[in-house]
């Protein structure tokens, strides 16, 4: 099973890329919360493809249709179900793939799990499209978190070999988060953004693709949230972030770089700021012993390059066992990192809401 | 809550560093399995401190005492409870810490969560000591996995600035895993190991500490295990690995490095090997779409440097709000990475068992 | 939260009586199973109202629309989502109820839980209508169970003061189960059925309502399924059966009557039947120590009389605190027991599937 | 698996009747709660055997030994583990039972589940002895509930054919609950109690046994706790109550009797009492739509007669398939209902705590 997340809230995601619809059920949201559906739509638009030159030409309307849990725009305590119709699908593109697994894609693993009965069209429920309902759920949670003074924001930390600046892990503000979100390409340093766009264009023209990293900050977290051992903030955040297709790594605070430092370099000394206990630096990424320290929660996650590339690749025909050359048709993003930014925010918001509610 | 992991098996960990005992309950293990308690003890000895010059001088016997679930050495289907007595504890060392949170340690976050009622002695249930019952559970799961041809092995991938070689992600064998485990310092390249020992000694003499990374391989995994979205192998493995204190990052396959590659470089083409479908390379770390591909599962995790250092650090007295200098007494590992190696194996084994059983 | 059930399978139910739609997500169903949608529709028709004189005049089409998880009639391993549109709703009937809680209905408790934001229309997600998606999920599980030789059937054991015969707990057959299901009123003894219909008609004419009991049998269960303590068959079956609105009791085997017997009367001696170990009697209802014995699983559950009656009742206005007379309009079943029969089968099938899959 | 209960709290029970020890882990209890260990011991003493003529002659000390989670008598937020040593066990009594399953006992079902590897000694983890750790957990939860004004009490509602009075479901007070608990035999009507004792004595002398029912009341419950569908109070309470060995039925409020009433008889009209909305009667047992109404929660559960009787019974030898006469030795309670009373309270307290915390 795959579709459930959470303990205080329960998020259930369903659908396949080319099924009639995809959607989610979000349970555990308190009654009486006025949802701003315009803001939900605006949030989801940040994920939608086709908005600029660097994304796929597919048009996915991605309009979530709330069919339960909300009465006159206000939550009623019943599970919220939102459905997004699938349209503009060209299933024909995928027919030959069942027997010709695409390198680095889920095709082969899914075939082995489901004895070939998996829905191969558009990647089935392994598709990046499944992040649309995740974004819906995240957009709901973000509104609830904001009412508690908690804000979530992310940016492209790198695409290919080009690195953006990083958030200031101690002093990052809501205004900075908002400013990045408002950009067409969510980076801090726009010059780096231009380099990224040009690198993506180059990859596309070569029939290739790029990966990258996304950095996410959660500010306004009260100290004392989470648990040690199996139910800490890192456990839960990582567990949902790996639910975003193509994520292959996650690190909190100084992360892998921090593992190369000495204790005296990586430790964050405590200081008193206006009567509150803070840390001078934030190599711990806002989490100590699985529990929030009150400092910004900071993590980065790594996305592999889009597996579907136009270049010819070698694969093996599952039926015949013969090696075959594969040229993947269809319309695929040469880089999904920019579209993944709101997905990371959404996943983080759902995880945080599961701790806070 | 924090102490439960798993769905097909259930692992519950309890205890604090200085409580009378620590232990675990492992449920879901089939009846009729003969447990080799000598091998369990041998596995746990790899985690135990005090075995060489680079570990803490504390002596922890770490003898697990099985009090239920096993009759005459054979599992009976009832939950297996193992208890490890705490002895050789010097609680006095920790008294002043309640109000003087140690930088990079859980003290402050735990205080905020539990209003100061957390057990501060030895780090309470935030202590690295809690990995002892994890290792017990892992040692049980390892025996079960081995009976299915699945083998788990890990090594120090880096300590401080010194990197070991990496496992060959395509061809790593059980013999190589066993060979590394048998070493006093579990590295592939013993010269690098000597550099590491010397770096740890230097850190200790400076009153400082080092972090590092551990690489883990799971071989013999059948293809088709796992799920997309929330219950994939990466989700579950990361969720338990972050249960090991001091872990701040995890990456699968080519991970963060892979995010800088092109699709044509990172994609793993399929090939036919003796009638079986394999991949030529293994940048995907044996997991595609959350599901095992049949290739070795490969991941690395990052450990921050030991927070408890002898050097003077600055902290804030929670009671008075005043800044104070802190010099941490007690006996602490200048580097826990070598002891973390079996913990990573244990966590991986528990996660894999939760998929396989 | 309320909408999730199961561990090996996960059933998520969403919707309110008058929301745009209701539905469910059923995860964990293996890929490659051909679903007979005609049989699903036929099963759900047994629950639908309006089919005879003793039910409400409302027409609920109850046509489940599968929007994911099934490709060309065959499960693909992705979660199965089915949606049932709500139509023929007259929300105006319920407006005054928010402040005038109906006796024995969920209105008051829901108001207290949700601070008045609960969806009062048609009972919101407390409505008996929520059993429609349960029946969909049950109908899917029933097909899977049948392929394993397990059959589920129920009948009206009593309505008001009229008792039907009981299933023979030792020898009940699939043919008997099928024969009862085929009847317009699912009873064993049709004369008793006529008495029931007449009692319901009398209650309706008096503006009153009746309750009753349903008996369910599961045959073909292999021995050895289930667990002691918290995850036994009785625990899981009861936990889902109480998810059917109006259920107030459940008993297995000889149940409450058995508590009045001596051990020598209630104990079921073992006998050998064609080389298989069976019990001579079946007071244990097919479950010993939480685990199936291989005998038919037998349980009965009690439904309270429909709370919504036409007779004037006394209630308290939540807003004013004043006592008021309440006359409930709308169209309500004077007895829901006959419609509950397939709901009980569905719930049992989902619980059994959660053990078997 | 069988050993986990709860979502906000997690109770894990381990051990077998004749393993070295039994015990439990209780997670999710807030830090800073002072536990009265004397009261815990007193509570558990109510369950212990051997205190009067109608119980088994076995002596079980049942002293829980808290080995984690409590520092100086105060909870520290870490999981509470309590262990109870098993002593005074005579495992020899059970040896022949592995192949000769006792009627109405778990032996046969456990054999089938565990391929004969189940721990047969004393019933293994199917033993009524497993309620000792449940009582420990309940005793902890009771103290927490009491601090919130919630009180749990139970009494013997019947033994064999003798019925006690019932609690007044509207007006039952803490004093009445306490008064019943203080009695040697927890009944309301002591004359009925004497009849019960005499009936038990008679059963014992005949080598037979009796069952009975226990009624439980929870008073002080705030309105608005619980959920509809799968996570209501009835679902959760029944799910844990069936964790007590020998329970075969449960009913809330008017229960099975209520199913024979008309709506106008069973409905509980709302009234205003000192500005609070109450119900005039309490046939709903304090639960409407799965949610507490603020009225006392009332339920009864049915215990089958003790399966282990001295009278000769017929069974089948699993090895040979031959019918054999069985005479059960060992020391067994002719009636466990009086000892089950605190177990029911404990289970109810754990379930309620799981909603309240």
PDB file of C-alpha atoms in Angstrom, chain D residues 77-267:
ATOM      1  CA  UNK D  77       7.724  11.700  28.457  1.00  0.00           C
ATOM      2  CA  UNK D  78       9.628   8.589  27.442  1.00  0.00           C
ATOM      3  CA  UNK D  79       7.664   5.360  26.968  1.00  0.00           C
ATOM      4  CA  UNK D  80       6.734   3.725  30.265  1.00  0.00           C
ATOM      5  CA  UNK D  81       7.766   0.100  30.389  1.00  0.00           C
ATOM      6  CA  UNK D  82       6.522  -2.088  33.227  1.00  0.00           C
ATOM      7  CA  UNK D  83       7.533  -5.677  33.720  1.00  0.00           C
ATOM      8  CA  UNK D  84       5.853  -8.322  35.847  1.00  0.00           C
ATOM      9  CA  UNK D  85       7.866 -11.421  36.652  1.00  0.00           C
ATOM     10  CA  UNK D  86       6.271 -14.776  36.092  1.00  0.00           C
ATOM     11  CA  UNK D  87       6.708 -17.060  39.038  1.00  0.00           C
ATOM     12  CA  UNK D  88       4.725 -19.915  40.547  1.00  0.00           C
ATOM     13  CA  UNK D  89       4.331 -21.458  37.113  1.00  0.00           C
ATOM     14  CA  UNK D  90       4.030 -25.179  36.682  1.00  0.00           C
ATOM     15  CA  UNK D  91       4.751 -25.686  33.037  1.00  0.00           C
ATOM     16  CA  UNK D  92       4.580 -29.439  33.328  1.00  0.00           C
ATOM     17  CA  UNK D  93       0.815 -29.270  33.565  1.00  0.00           C
ATOM     18  CA  UNK D  94       0.546 -28.206  29.957  1.00  0.00           C
ATOM     19  CA  UNK D  95       2.832 -30.528  28.091  1.00  0.00           C
ATOM     20  CA  UNK D  96       0.260 -32.889  26.743  1.00  0.00           C
ATOM     21  CA  UNK D  97      -2.002 -30.075  25.598  1.00  0.00           C
ATOM     22  CA  UNK D  98      -0.038 -29.226  22.474  1.00  0.00           C
ATOM     23  CA  UNK D  99      -1.509 -32.232  20.690  1.00  0.00           C
ATOM     24  CA  UNK D 100      -4.761 -32.324  22.650  1.00  0.00           C
ATOM     25  CA  UNK D 101      -6.456 -28.962  22.137  1.00  0.00           C
ATOM     26  CA  UNK D 102      -8.753 -27.957  24.972  1.00  0.00           C
ATOM     27  CA  UNK D 103     -12.318 -27.235  23.877  1.00  0.00           C
ATOM     28  CA  UNK D 104     -13.148 -23.520  23.708  1.00  0.00           C
ATOM     29  CA  UNK D 105      -9.525 -22.588  24.358  1.00  0.00           C
ATOM     30  CA  UNK D 106      -7.109 -21.021  21.886  1.00  0.00           C
ATOM     31  CA  UNK D 107      -4.892 -24.109  21.652  1.00  0.00           C
ATOM     32  CA  UNK D 108      -6.122 -25.410  18.315  1.00  0.00           C
ATOM     33  CA  UNK D 109      -6.368 -22.016  16.594  1.00  0.00           C
ATOM     34  CA  UNK D 110      -2.909 -21.074  17.858  1.00  0.00           C
ATOM     35  CA  UNK D 111      -1.480 -24.362  16.655  1.00  0.00           C
ATOM     36  CA  UNK D 112      -2.893 -23.749  13.193  1.00  0.00           C
ATOM     37  CA  UNK D 113      -1.576 -20.197  13.100  1.00  0.00           C
ATOM     38  CA  UNK D 114       1.900 -20.950  14.363  1.00  0.00           C
ATOM     39  CA  UNK D 115       2.372 -24.469  12.970  1.00  0.00           C
ATOM     40  CA  UNK D 116       2.639 -25.820  16.479  1.00  0.00           C
ATOM     41  CA  UNK D 117       5.404 -23.432  17.528  1.00  0.00           C
ATOM     42  CA  UNK D 118       3.099 -21.440  19.790  1.00  0.00           C
ATOM     43  CA  UNK D 119       4.004 -21.391  23.455  1.00  0.00           C
ATOM     44  CA  UNK D 120       1.519 -23.840  24.907  1.00  0.00           C
ATOM     45  CA  UNK D 121       2.604 -23.381  28.507  1.00  0.00           C
ATOM     46  CA  UNK D 122      -0.203 -21.740  30.435  1.00  0.00           C
ATOM     47  CA  UNK D 123      -1.847 -20.634  27.214  1.00  0.00           C
ATOM     48  CA  UNK D 124       1.155 -18.622  26.096  1.00  0.00           C
ATOM     49  CA  UNK D 125       0.238 -15.095  25.100  1.00  0.00           C
ATOM     50  CA  UNK D 126      -3.400 -16.134  24.850  1.00  0.00           C
ATOM     51  CA  UNK D 127      -3.526 -16.446  28.623  1.00  0.00           C
ATOM     52  CA  UNK D 128      -5.766 -14.360  30.806  1.00  0.00           C
ATOM     53  CA  UNK D 129      -2.526 -13.500  32.533  1.00  0.00           C
ATOM     54  CA  UNK D 130      -1.885 -11.001  29.722  1.00  0.00           C
ATOM     55  CA  UNK D 131      -4.502  -8.778  31.324  1.00  0.00           C
ATOM     56  CA  UNK D 132      -2.061  -7.974  34.128  1.00  0.00           C
ATOM     57  CA  UNK D 133      -0.048  -5.528  31.979  1.00  0.00           C
ATOM     58  CA  UNK D 134      -3.332  -4.224  30.572  1.00  0.00           C
ATOM     59  CA  UNK D 135      -4.359  -3.454  34.151  1.00  0.00           C
ATOM     60  CA  UNK D 136      -1.071  -1.673  34.734  1.00  0.00           C
ATOM     61  CA  UNK D 137      -1.648   0.525  31.688  1.00  0.00           C
ATOM     62  CA  UNK D 138      -5.226   1.093  32.714  1.00  0.00           C
ATOM     63  CA  UNK D 139      -4.209   2.069  36.232  1.00  0.00           C
ATOM     64  CA  UNK D 140      -1.906   4.720  34.789  1.00  0.00           C
ATOM     65  CA  UNK D 141      -4.589   6.026  32.455  1.00  0.00           C
ATOM     66  CA  UNK D 142      -7.166   6.067  35.247  1.00  0.00           C
ATOM     67  CA  UNK D 143      -4.989   8.455  37.232  1.00  0.00           C
ATOM     68  CA  UNK D 144      -4.713  10.758  34.231  1.00  0.00           C
ATOM     69  CA  UNK D 145      -8.433  10.610  33.513  1.00  0.00           C
ATOM     70  CA  UNK D 146      -9.259  11.356  37.133  1.00  0.00           C
ATOM     71  CA  UNK D 147      -7.208  14.526  36.949  1.00  0.00           C
ATOM     72  CA  UNK D 148      -9.634  15.552  34.195  1.00  0.00           C
ATOM     73  CA  UNK D 149     -12.696  14.591  36.217  1.00  0.00           C
ATOM     74  CA  UNK D 150     -13.344  11.361  34.327  1.00  0.00           C
ATOM     75  CA  UNK D 151     -14.014   8.246  36.389  1.00  0.00           C
ATOM     76  CA  UNK D 152     -14.313   4.632  35.291  1.00  0.00           C
ATOM     77  CA  UNK D 153     -16.025   1.903  37.265  1.00  0.00           C
ATOM     78  CA  UNK D 154     -17.412  -1.533  36.571  1.00  0.00           C
ATOM     79  CA  UNK D 155     -19.295  -4.291  38.343  1.00  0.00           C
ATOM     80  CA  UNK D 156     -20.373  -7.851  37.778  1.00  0.00           C
ATOM     81  CA  UNK D 157     -23.671  -7.551  35.908  1.00  0.00           C
ATOM     82  CA  UNK D 158     -24.287 -11.296  35.965  1.00  0.00           C
ATOM     83  CA  UNK D 159     -22.664 -14.595  36.732  1.00  0.00           C
ATOM     84  CA  UNK D 160     -24.360 -17.639  35.280  1.00  0.00           C
ATOM     85  CA  UNK D 161     -28.085 -17.076  35.660  1.00  0.00           C
ATOM     86  CA  UNK D 162     -27.834 -14.527  38.469  1.00  0.00           C
ATOM     87  CA  UNK D 163     -28.154 -10.876  37.499  1.00  0.00           C
ATOM     88  CA  UNK D 164     -26.946  -7.953  39.558  1.00  0.00           C
ATOM     89  CA  UNK D 165     -28.769  -4.624  39.406  1.00  0.00           C
ATOM     90  CA  UNK D 166     -27.550  -2.219  36.766  1.00  0.00           C
ATOM     91  CA  UNK D 167     -25.946   1.159  37.168  1.00  0.00           C
ATOM     92  CA  UNK D 168     -28.402   4.038  36.876  1.00  0.00           C
ATOM     93  CA  UNK D 169     -27.287   5.137  33.393  1.00  0.00           C
ATOM     94  CA  UNK D 170     -28.304   8.748  33.974  1.00  0.00           C
ATOM     95  CA  UNK D 171     -27.322   9.421  37.554  1.00  0.00           C
ATOM     96  CA  UNK D 172     -24.520   7.016  38.451  1.00  0.00           C
ATOM     97  CA  UNK D 173     -21.990   8.799  40.675  1.00  0.00           C
ATOM     98  CA  UNK D 174     -18.324   8.462  41.484  1.00  0.00           C
ATOM     99  CA  UNK D 175     -19.313   7.451  44.998  1.00  0.00           C
ATOM    100  CA  UNK D 176     -21.337   4.532  43.718  1.00  0.00           C
ATOM    101  CA  UNK D 177     -18.503   3.431  41.473  1.00  0.00           C
ATOM    102  CA  UNK D 178     -16.073   3.628  44.369  1.00  0.00           C
ATOM    103  CA  UNK D 179     -18.389   1.786  46.703  1.00  0.00           C
ATOM    104  CA  UNK D 180     -18.673  -1.169  44.326  1.00  0.00           C
ATOM    105  CA  UNK D 181     -14.930  -1.281  43.767  1.00  0.00           C
ATOM    106  CA  UNK D 182     -14.306  -1.478  47.493  1.00  0.00           C
ATOM    107  CA  UNK D 183     -16.274  -4.694  47.829  1.00  0.00           C
ATOM    108  CA  UNK D 184     -14.711  -8.117  47.882  1.00  0.00           C
ATOM    109  CA  UNK D 185     -17.151  -9.087  45.151  1.00  0.00           C
ATOM    110  CA  UNK D 186     -17.868  -6.050  42.981  1.00  0.00           C
ATOM    111  CA  UNK D 187     -21.662  -6.133  42.734  1.00  0.00           C
ATOM    112  CA  UNK D 188     -24.319  -3.530  43.496  1.00  0.00           C
ATOM    113  CA  UNK D 189     -26.709  -5.952  45.209  1.00  0.00           C
ATOM    114  CA  UNK D 190     -24.812  -8.003  47.782  1.00  0.00           C
ATOM    115  CA  UNK D 191     -27.534 -10.614  48.047  1.00  0.00           C
ATOM    116  CA  UNK D 192     -27.136 -11.317  44.387  1.00  0.00           C
ATOM    117  CA  UNK D 193     -23.429 -11.457  45.043  1.00  0.00           C
ATOM    118  CA  UNK D 194     -23.928 -14.204  47.575  1.00  0.00           C
ATOM    119  CA  UNK D 195     -25.993 -16.161  45.061  1.00  0.00           C
ATOM    120  CA  UNK D 196     -23.167 -15.772  42.569  1.00  0.00           C
ATOM    121  CA  UNK D 197     -20.564 -17.040  45.030  1.00  0.00           C
ATOM    122  CA  UNK D 198     -22.699 -20.016  45.781  1.00  0.00           C
ATOM    123  CA  UNK D 199     -23.260 -20.735  42.080  1.00  0.00           C
ATOM    124  CA  UNK D 200     -19.516 -20.570  41.471  1.00  0.00           C
ATOM    125  CA  UNK D 201     -18.871 -22.919  44.347  1.00  0.00           C
ATOM    126  CA  UNK D 202     -21.398 -25.339  42.935  1.00  0.00           C
ATOM    127  CA  UNK D 203     -19.806 -25.176  39.479  1.00  0.00           C
ATOM    128  CA  UNK D 204     -16.397 -25.809  40.986  1.00  0.00           C
ATOM    129  CA  UNK D 205     -17.584 -28.795  42.918  1.00  0.00           C
ATOM    130  CA  UNK D 206     -19.082 -30.203  39.712  1.00  0.00           C
ATOM    131  CA  UNK D 207     -15.812 -29.693  37.829  1.00  0.00           C
ATOM    132  CA  UNK D 208     -17.587 -27.087  35.775  1.00  0.00           C
ATOM    133  CA  UNK D 209     -17.351 -23.319  35.242  1.00  0.00           C
ATOM    134  CA  UNK D 210     -19.511 -20.229  34.791  1.00  0.00           C
ATOM    135  CA  UNK D 211     -19.425 -17.128  32.621  1.00  0.00           C
ATOM    136  CA  UNK D 212     -21.073 -13.783  33.085  1.00  0.00           C
ATOM    137  CA  UNK D 213     -21.248 -10.147  32.113  1.00  0.00           C
ATOM    138  CA  UNK D 214     -19.555  -6.980  33.311  1.00  0.00           C
ATOM    139  CA  UNK D 215     -21.102  -3.541  33.128  1.00  0.00           C
ATOM    140  CA  UNK D 216     -18.858  -0.500  32.926  1.00  0.00           C
ATOM    141  CA  UNK D 217     -19.622   3.193  33.356  1.00  0.00           C
ATOM    142  CA  UNK D 218     -17.449   6.155  32.448  1.00  0.00           C
ATOM    143  CA  UNK D 219     -18.645   9.360  34.049  1.00  0.00           C
ATOM    144  CA  UNK D 220     -17.458  12.907  33.591  1.00  0.00           C
ATOM    145  CA  UNK D 221     -16.868  12.476  29.848  1.00  0.00           C
ATOM    146  CA  UNK D 222     -17.083  15.813  28.106  1.00  0.00           C
ATOM    147  CA  UNK D 223     -19.383  15.913  25.086  1.00  0.00           C
ATOM    148  CA  UNK D 224     -17.830  15.993  21.630  1.00  0.00           C
ATOM    149  CA  UNK D 225     -15.142  13.300  21.896  1.00  0.00           C
ATOM    150  CA  UNK D 226     -14.883  10.676  19.167  1.00  0.00           C
ATOM    151  CA  UNK D 227     -15.633  10.369  15.503  1.00  0.00           C
ATOM    152  CA  UNK D 228     -18.153   8.831  13.167  1.00  0.00           C
ATOM    153  CA  UNK D 229     -17.576   5.753  11.017  1.00  0.00           C
ATOM    154  CA  UNK D 230     -14.344   3.933  11.867  1.00  0.00           C
ATOM    155  CA  UNK D 231     -12.940   5.834  14.813  1.00  0.00           C
ATOM    156  CA  UNK D 232     -15.872   6.285  17.115  1.00  0.00           C
ATOM    157  CA  UNK D 233     -15.965   5.540  20.799  1.00  0.00           C
ATOM    158  CA  UNK D 234     -17.845   2.291  20.268  1.00  0.00           C
ATOM    159  CA  UNK D 235     -15.320   1.147  17.657  1.00  0.00           C
ATOM    160  CA  UNK D 236     -12.344   1.845  19.868  1.00  0.00           C
ATOM    161  CA  UNK D 237     -13.811   0.578  23.123  1.00  0.00           C
ATOM    162  CA  UNK D 238     -15.029  -2.648  21.521  1.00  0.00           C
ATOM    163  CA  UNK D 239     -11.720  -3.106  19.789  1.00  0.00           C
ATOM    164  CA  UNK D 240      -9.825  -3.117  23.100  1.00  0.00           C
ATOM    165  CA  UNK D 241     -12.481  -4.946  25.139  1.00  0.00           C
ATOM    166  CA  UNK D 242     -12.248  -7.917  22.784  1.00  0.00           C
ATOM    167  CA  UNK D 243      -8.570  -7.929  23.723  1.00  0.00           C
ATOM    168  CA  UNK D 244      -9.595  -9.380  27.076  1.00  0.00           C
ATOM    169  CA  UNK D 245      -9.648 -13.157  26.733  1.00  0.00           C
ATOM    170  CA  UNK D 246     -13.109 -14.791  26.900  1.00  0.00           C
ATOM    171  CA  UNK D 247     -15.081 -11.699  25.848  1.00  0.00           C
ATOM    172  CA  UNK D 248     -17.633 -12.718  23.206  1.00  0.00           C
ATOM    173  CA  UNK D 249     -19.963  -9.718  23.090  1.00  0.00           C
ATOM    174  CA  UNK D 250     -20.355  -6.037  23.878  1.00  0.00           C
ATOM    175  CA  UNK D 251     -23.305  -3.672  23.874  1.00  0.00           C
ATOM    176  CA  UNK D 252     -23.609   0.041  24.554  1.00  0.00           C
ATOM    177  CA  UNK D 253     -26.552   1.687  26.271  1.00  0.00           C
ATOM    178  CA  UNK D 254     -29.728  -0.286  25.744  1.00  0.00           C
ATOM    179  CA  UNK D 255     -27.820  -2.494  23.274  1.00  0.00           C
ATOM    180  CA  UNK D 256     -29.513  -5.703  22.218  1.00  0.00           C
ATOM    181  CA  UNK D 257     -32.579  -4.976  24.327  1.00  0.00           C
ATOM    182  CA  UNK D 258     -32.842  -1.566  22.659  1.00  0.00           C
ATOM    183  CA  UNK D 259     -33.048  -3.240  19.260  1.00  0.00           C
ATOM    184  CA  UNK D 260     -36.449  -4.615  20.342  1.00  0.00           C
ATOM    185  CA  UNK D 261     -37.836  -1.192  21.297  1.00  0.00           C
ATOM    186  CA  UNK D 262     -39.637   1.382  19.179  1.00  0.00           C
ATOM    187  CA  UNK D 263     -37.893   4.630  18.316  1.00  0.00           C
ATOM    188  CA  UNK D 264     -40.253   6.502  20.580  1.00  0.00           C
ATOM    189  CA  UNK D 265     -39.208   4.235  23.453  1.00  0.00           C
ATOM    190  CA  UNK D 266     -35.482   4.084  22.799  1.00  0.00           C
ATOM    191  CA  UNK D 267     -34.854   7.710  21.799  1.00  0.00           C
TER     192      UNK D 267
END
